[in-house]
PDB file of C-alpha atoms in Angstrom:
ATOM      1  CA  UNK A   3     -26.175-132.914 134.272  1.00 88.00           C
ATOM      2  CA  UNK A   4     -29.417-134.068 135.077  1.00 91.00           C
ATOM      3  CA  UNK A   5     -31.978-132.320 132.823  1.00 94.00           C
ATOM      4  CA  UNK A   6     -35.326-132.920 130.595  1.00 97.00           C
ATOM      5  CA  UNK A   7     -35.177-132.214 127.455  1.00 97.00           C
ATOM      6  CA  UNK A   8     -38.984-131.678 125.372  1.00 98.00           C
ATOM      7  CA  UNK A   9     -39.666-131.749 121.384  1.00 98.00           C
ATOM      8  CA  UNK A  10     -42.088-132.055 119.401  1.00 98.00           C
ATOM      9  CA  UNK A  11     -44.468-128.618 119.556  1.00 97.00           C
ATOM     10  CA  UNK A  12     -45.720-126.761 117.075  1.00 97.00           C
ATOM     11  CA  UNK A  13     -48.488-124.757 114.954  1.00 98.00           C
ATOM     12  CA  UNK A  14     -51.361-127.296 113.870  1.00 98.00           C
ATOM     13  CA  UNK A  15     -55.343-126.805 113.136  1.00 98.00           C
ATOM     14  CA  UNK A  16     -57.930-128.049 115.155  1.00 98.00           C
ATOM     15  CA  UNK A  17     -58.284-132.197 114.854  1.00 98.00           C
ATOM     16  CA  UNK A  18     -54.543-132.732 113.714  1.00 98.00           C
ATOM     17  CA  UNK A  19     -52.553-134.305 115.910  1.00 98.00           C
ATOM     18  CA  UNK A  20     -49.191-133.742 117.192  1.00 98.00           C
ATOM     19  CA  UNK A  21     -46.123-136.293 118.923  1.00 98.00           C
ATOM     20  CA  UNK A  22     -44.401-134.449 121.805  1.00 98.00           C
ATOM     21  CA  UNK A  23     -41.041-136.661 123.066  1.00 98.00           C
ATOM     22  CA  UNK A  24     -39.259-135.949 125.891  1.00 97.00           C
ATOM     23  CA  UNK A  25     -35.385-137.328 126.327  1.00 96.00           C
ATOM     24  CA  UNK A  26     -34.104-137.765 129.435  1.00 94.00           C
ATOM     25  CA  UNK A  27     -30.666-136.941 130.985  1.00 91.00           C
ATOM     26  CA  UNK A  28     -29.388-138.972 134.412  1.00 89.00           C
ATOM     27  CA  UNK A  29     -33.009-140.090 134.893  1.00 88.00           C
ATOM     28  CA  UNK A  30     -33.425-144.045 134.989  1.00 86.00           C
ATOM     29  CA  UNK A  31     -36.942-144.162 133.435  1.00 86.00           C
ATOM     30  CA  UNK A  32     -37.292-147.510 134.645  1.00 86.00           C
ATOM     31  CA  UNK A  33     -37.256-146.431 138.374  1.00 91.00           C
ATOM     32  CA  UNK A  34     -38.800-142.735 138.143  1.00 93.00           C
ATOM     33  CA  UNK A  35     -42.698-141.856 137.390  1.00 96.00           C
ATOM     34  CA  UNK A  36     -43.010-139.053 134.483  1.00 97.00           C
ATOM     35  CA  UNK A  37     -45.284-136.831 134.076  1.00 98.00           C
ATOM     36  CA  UNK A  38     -46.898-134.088 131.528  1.00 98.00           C
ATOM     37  CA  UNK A  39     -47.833-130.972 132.272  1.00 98.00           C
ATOM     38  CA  UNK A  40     -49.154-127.917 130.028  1.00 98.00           C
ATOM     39  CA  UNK A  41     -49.852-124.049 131.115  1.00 98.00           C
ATOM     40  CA  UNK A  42     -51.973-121.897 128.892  1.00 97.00           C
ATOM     41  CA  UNK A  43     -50.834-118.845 128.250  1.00 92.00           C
ATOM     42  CA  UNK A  44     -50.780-116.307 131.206  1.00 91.00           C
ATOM     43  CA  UNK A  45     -52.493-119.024 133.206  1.00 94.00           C
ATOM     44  CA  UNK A  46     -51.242-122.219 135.963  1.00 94.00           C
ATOM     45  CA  UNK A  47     -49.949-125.292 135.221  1.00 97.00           C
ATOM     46  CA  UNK A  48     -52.391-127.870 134.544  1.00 97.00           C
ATOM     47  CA  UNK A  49     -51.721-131.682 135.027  1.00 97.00           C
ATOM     48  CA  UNK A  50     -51.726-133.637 132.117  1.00 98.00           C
ATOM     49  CA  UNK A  51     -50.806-137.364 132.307  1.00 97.00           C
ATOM     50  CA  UNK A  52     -48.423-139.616 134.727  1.00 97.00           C
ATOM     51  CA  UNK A  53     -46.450-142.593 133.662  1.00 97.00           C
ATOM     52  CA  UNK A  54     -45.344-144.495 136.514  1.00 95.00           C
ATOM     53  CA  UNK A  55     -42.288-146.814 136.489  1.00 94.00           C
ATOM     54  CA  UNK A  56     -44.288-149.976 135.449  1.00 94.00           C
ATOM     55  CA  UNK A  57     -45.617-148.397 132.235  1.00 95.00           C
ATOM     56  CA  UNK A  58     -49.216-147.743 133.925  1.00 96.00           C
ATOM     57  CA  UNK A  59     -50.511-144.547 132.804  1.00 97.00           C
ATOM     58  CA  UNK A  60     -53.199-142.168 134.327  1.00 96.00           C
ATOM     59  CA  UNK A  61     -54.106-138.667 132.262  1.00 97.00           C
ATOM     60  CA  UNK A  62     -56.829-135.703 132.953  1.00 96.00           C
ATOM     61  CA  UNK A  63     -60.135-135.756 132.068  1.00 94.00           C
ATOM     62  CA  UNK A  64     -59.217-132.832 129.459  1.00 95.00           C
ATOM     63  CA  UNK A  65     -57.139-135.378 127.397  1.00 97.00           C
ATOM     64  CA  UNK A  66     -58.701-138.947 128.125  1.00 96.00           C
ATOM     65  CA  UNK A  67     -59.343-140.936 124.773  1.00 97.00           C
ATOM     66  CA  UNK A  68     -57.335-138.462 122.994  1.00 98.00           C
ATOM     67  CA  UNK A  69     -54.022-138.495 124.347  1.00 98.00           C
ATOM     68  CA  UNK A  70     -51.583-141.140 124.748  1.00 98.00           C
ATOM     69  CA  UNK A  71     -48.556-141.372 126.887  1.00 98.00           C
ATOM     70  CA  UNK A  72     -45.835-144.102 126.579  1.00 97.00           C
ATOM     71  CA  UNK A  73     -41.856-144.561 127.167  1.00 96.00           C
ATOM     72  CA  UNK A  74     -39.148-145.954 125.540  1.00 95.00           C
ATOM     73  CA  UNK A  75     -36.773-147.049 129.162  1.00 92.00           C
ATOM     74  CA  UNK A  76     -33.711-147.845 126.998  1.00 92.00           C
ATOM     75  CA  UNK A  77     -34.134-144.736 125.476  1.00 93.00           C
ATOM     76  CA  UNK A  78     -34.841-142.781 128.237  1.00 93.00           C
ATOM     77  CA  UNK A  79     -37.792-141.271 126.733  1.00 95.00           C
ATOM     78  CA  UNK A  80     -41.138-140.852 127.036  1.00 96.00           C
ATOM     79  CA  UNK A  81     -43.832-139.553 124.442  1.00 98.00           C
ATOM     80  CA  UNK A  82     -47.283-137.586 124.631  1.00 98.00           C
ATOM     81  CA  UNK A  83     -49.235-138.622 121.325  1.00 98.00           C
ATOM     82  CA  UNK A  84     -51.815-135.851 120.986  1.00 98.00           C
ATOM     83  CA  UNK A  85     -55.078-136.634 118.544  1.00 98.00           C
ATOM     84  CA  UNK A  86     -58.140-134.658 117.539  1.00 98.00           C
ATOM     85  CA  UNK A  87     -56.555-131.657 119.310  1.00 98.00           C
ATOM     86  CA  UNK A  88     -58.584-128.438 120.696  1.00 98.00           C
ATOM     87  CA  UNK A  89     -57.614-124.756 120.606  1.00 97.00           C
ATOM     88  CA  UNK A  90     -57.973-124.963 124.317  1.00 97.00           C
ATOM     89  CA  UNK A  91     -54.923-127.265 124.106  1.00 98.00           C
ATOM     90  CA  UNK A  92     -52.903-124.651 123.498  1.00 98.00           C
ATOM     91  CA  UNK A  93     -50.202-124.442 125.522  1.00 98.00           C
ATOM     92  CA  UNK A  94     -46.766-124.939 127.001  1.00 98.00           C
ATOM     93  CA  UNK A  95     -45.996-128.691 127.191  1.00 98.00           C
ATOM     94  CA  UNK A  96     -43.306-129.542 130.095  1.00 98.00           C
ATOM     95  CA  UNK A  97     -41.749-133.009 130.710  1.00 98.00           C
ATOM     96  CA  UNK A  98     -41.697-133.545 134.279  1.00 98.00           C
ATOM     97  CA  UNK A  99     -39.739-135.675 137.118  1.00 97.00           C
ATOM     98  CA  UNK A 100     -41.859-137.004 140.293  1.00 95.00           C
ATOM     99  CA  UNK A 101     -39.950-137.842 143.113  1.00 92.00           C
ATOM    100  CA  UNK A 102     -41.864-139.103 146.027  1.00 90.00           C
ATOM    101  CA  UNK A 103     -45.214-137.223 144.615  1.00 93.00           C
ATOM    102  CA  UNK A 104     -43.326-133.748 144.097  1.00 94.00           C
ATOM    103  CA  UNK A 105     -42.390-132.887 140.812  1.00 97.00           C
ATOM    104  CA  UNK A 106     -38.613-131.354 141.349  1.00 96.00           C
ATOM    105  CA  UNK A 107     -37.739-131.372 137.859  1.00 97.00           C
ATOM    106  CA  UNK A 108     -38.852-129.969 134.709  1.00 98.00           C
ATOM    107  CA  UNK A 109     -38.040-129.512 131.351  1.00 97.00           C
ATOM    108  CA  UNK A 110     -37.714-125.806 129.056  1.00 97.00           C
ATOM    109  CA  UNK A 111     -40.958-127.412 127.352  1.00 98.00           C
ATOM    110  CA  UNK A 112     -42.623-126.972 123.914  1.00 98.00           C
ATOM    111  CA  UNK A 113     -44.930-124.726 122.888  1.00 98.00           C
ATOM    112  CA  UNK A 114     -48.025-126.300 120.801  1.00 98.00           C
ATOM    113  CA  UNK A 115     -50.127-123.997 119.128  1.00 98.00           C
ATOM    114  CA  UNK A 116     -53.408-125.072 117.990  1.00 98.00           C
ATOM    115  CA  UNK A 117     -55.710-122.644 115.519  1.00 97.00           C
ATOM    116  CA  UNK A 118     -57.204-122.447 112.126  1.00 95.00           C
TER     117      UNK A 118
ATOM    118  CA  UNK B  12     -59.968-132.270 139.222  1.00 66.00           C
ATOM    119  CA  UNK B  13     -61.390-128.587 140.097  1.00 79.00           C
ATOM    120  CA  UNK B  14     -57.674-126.536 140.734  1.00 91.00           C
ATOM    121  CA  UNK B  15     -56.976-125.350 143.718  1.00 96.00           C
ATOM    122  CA  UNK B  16     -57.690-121.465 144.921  1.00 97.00           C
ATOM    123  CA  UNK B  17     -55.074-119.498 145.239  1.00 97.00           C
ATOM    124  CA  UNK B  18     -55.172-115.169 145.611  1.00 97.00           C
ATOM    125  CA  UNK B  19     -54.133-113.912 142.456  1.00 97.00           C
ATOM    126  CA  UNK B  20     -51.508-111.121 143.687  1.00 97.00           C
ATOM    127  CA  UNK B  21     -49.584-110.897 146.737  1.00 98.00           C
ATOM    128  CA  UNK B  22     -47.224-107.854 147.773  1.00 97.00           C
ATOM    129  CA  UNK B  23     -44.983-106.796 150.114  1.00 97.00           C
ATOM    130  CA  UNK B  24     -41.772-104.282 150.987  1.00 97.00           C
ATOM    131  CA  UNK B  25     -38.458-105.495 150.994  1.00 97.00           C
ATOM    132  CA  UNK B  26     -37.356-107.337 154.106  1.00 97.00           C
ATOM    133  CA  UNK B  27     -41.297-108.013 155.153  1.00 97.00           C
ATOM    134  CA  UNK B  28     -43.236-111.066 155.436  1.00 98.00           C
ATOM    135  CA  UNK B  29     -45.685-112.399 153.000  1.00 98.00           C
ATOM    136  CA  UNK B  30     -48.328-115.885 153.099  1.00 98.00           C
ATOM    137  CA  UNK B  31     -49.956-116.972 150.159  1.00 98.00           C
ATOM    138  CA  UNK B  32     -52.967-119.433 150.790  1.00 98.00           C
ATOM    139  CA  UNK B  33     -53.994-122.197 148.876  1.00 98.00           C
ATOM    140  CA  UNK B  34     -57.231-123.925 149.485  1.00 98.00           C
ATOM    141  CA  UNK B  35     -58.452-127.219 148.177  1.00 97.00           C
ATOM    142  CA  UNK B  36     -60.512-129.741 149.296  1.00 97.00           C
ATOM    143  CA  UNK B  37     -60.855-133.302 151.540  1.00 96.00           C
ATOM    144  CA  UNK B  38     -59.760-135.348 148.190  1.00 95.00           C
ATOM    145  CA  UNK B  39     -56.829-133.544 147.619  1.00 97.00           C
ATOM    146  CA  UNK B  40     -54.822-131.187 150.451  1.00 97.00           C
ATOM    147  CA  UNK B  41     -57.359-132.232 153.074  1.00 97.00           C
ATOM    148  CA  UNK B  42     -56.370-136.051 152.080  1.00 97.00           C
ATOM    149  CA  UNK B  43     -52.589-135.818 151.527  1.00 97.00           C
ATOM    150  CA  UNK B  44     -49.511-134.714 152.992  1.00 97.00           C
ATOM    151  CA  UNK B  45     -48.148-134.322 149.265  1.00 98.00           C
ATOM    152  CA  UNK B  46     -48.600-130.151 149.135  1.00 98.00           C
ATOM    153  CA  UNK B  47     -45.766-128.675 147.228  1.00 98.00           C
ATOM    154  CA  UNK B  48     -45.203-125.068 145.892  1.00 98.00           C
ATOM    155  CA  UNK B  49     -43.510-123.740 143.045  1.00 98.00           C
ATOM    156  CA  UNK B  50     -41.813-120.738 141.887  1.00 98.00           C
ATOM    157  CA  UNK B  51     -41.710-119.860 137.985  1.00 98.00           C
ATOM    158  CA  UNK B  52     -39.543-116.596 137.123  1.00 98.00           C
ATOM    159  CA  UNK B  53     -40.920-114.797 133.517  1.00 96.00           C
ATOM    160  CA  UNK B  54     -40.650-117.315 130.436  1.00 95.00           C
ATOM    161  CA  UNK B  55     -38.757-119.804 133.038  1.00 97.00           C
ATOM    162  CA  UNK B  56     -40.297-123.214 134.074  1.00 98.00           C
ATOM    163  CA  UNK B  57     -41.379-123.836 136.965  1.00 98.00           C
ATOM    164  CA  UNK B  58     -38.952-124.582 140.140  1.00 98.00           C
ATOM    165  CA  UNK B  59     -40.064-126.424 142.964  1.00 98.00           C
ATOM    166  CA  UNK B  60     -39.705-124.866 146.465  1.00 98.00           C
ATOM    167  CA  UNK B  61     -41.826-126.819 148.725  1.00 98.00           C
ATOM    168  CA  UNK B  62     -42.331-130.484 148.913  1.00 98.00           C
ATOM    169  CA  UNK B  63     -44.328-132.985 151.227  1.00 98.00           C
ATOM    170  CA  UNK B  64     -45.924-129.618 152.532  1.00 97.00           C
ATOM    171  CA  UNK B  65     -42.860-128.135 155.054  1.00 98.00           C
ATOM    172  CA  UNK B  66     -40.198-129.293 153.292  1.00 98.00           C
ATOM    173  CA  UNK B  67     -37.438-127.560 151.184  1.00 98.00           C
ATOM    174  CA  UNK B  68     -35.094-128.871 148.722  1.00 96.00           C
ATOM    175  CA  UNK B  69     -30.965-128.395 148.958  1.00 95.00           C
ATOM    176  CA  UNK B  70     -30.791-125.139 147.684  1.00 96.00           C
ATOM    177  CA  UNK B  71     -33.700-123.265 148.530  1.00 97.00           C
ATOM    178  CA  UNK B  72     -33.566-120.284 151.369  1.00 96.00           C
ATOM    179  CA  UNK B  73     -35.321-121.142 154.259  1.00 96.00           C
ATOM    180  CA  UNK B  74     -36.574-117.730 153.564  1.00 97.00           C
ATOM    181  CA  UNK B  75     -39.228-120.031 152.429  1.00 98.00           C
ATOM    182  CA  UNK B  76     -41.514-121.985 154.799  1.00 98.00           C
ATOM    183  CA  UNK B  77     -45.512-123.577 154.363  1.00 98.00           C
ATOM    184  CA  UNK B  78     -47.700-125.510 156.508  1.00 98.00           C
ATOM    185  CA  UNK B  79     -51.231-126.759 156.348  1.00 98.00           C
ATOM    186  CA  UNK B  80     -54.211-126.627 158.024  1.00 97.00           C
ATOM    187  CA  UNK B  81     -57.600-128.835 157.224  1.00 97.00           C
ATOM    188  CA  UNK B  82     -57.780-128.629 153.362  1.00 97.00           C
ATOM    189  CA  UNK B  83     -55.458-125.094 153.004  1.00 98.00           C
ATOM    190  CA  UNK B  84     -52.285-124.942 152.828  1.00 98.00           C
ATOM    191  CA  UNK B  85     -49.809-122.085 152.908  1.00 98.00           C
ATOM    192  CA  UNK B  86     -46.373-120.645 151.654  1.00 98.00           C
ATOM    193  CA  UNK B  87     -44.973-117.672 153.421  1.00 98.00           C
ATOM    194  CA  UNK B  88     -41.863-115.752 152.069  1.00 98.00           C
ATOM    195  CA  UNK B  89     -39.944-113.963 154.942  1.00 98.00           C
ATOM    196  CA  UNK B  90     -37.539-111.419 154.601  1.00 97.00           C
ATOM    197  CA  UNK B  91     -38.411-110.724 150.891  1.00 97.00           C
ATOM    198  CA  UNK B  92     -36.037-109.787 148.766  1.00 97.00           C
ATOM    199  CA  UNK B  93     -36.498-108.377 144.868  1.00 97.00           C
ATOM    200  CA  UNK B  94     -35.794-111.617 143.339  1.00 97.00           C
ATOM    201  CA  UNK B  95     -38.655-113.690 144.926  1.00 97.00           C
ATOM    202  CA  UNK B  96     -40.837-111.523 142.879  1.00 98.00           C
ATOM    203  CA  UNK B  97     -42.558-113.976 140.726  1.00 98.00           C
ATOM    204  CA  UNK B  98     -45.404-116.220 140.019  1.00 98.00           C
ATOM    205  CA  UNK B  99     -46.390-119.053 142.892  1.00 98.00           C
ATOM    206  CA  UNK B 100     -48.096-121.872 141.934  1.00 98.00           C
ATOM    207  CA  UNK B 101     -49.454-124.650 144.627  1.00 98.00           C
ATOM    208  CA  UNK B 102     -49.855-128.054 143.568  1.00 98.00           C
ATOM    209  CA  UNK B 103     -51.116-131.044 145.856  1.00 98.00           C
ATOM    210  CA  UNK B 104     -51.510-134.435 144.737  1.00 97.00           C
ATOM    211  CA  UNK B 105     -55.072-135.338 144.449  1.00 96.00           C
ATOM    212  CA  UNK B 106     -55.316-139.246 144.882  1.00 94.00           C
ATOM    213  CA  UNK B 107     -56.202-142.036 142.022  1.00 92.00           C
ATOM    214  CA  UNK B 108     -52.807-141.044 140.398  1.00 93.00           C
ATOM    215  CA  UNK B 109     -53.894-137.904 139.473  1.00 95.00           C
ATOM    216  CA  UNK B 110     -52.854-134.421 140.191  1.00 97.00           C
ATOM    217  CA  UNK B 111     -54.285-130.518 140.855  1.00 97.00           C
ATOM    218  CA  UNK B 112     -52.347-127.161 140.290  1.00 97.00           C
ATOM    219  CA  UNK B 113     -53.644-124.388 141.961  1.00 97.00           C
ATOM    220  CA  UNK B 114     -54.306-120.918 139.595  1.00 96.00           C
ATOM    221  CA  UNK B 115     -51.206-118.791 140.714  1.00 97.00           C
ATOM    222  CA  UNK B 116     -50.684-116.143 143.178  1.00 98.00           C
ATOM    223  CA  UNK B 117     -48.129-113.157 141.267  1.00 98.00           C
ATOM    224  CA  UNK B 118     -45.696-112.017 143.663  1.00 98.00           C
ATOM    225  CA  UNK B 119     -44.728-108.359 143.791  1.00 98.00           C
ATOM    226  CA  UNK B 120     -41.816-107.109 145.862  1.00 97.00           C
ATOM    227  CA  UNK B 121     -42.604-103.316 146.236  1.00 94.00           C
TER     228      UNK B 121
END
């Protein structure tokens, strides 16, 4: 079955930082462009970050110089290294397929909580 | 990346038509024919409906139909039925490899 699979969230204070990973099931990471994306709660999904096929990565101005994607392709797997986190990054975190610019599959994602 | 507008409720009777709008601008849904919708059910992620702006994935009723116009695009639900109550979410992408949700539209069967 082809499914998404996110880890990673949890409770941590303002400036920590947090690893999400997200493993992949019947999704050749080598060929596919993955993407995060994170909705508040009680509010729309927001784009996060893209990681095309190649490894080249493009993220929102929200997170620029303080998030990081990358992918393991053997592994299937690609991570969202969060630093000096914000209690407006509170959120849902889903892994997310892009085929052909629409993203048609996501993961359950991973709630990260960020407070004092 | 400024999201794109959507109405924030929507309503309609059983077996009746409804059209949510989504309006962006000439970088994004103006620009692109890459307009998609999604559908996200209470504490579910969401599911896409709509890709490429008209079209629909295997699987999905073609109760379900969009279009666009200039930078606005639309979803309309026909023939609603009480489990297309839900939230709808528009996304488009928004060039530079970069990408814009818009706010929501809640869906209420009556």
């Amino acid at each position: 079955e082809v499914q998404l699979v996110e880890s990673g969230g949890a409770f941590v204070q303002p400036g920590g930082s947090l690893r999400l990973s997200c493993a992949a099931s019947d999704v050749i990471f080598s060929e596919t462009s993955m993407h995060w994306v994170r909705q508040a709660p009680g509010k729309g999904p927001v784009w996060v970050s893209r990681i095309a096929p190649d490894g080249f990565v493009t993220t929102s101005d929200s997170v620029r110089g303080r998030f990081t994607v990358s992918k393991d392709n053997a592994k299937n797997t690609q991570y969202l290294q969060m630093n000096s986190l914000r209690v407006d990054d509170t959120a849902i975190y889903y892994c997310v397929r892009d085929t052909y610019y629409a993203f048609d599959l996501w993961g359950q994602g991973t709630l990260v909580t960020v407070s004092s | 990346q400024s999201a794109l507008t959507q109405p924030p409720s929507a309503s309609g009777s059983p077996g009746q038509s409804v059209t949510i709008s989504c309006s962006g601008t000439s970088s994004d849904i103006g620009a692109y024919n890459y307009v998609s919708w999604y559908q996200q059910h209470p504490n579910k992620a969401p599911k896409l409906i709509i890709f490429h702006v008209t079209q629909r994935p295997s699987g999905v009723p073609d109760r379900f139909s969009a279009s666009k116009s200039g930078n606005t695009a639309s979803l309309t639900v026909s023939g609603l039925q009480a489990e297309d109550e839900a939230d709808f979410y528009c996304g488009s992408y928004a060039g530079n490899n970069e990408w814009v949700f818009g706010g929501g539209t809640k869906l209420t069967v009556l």
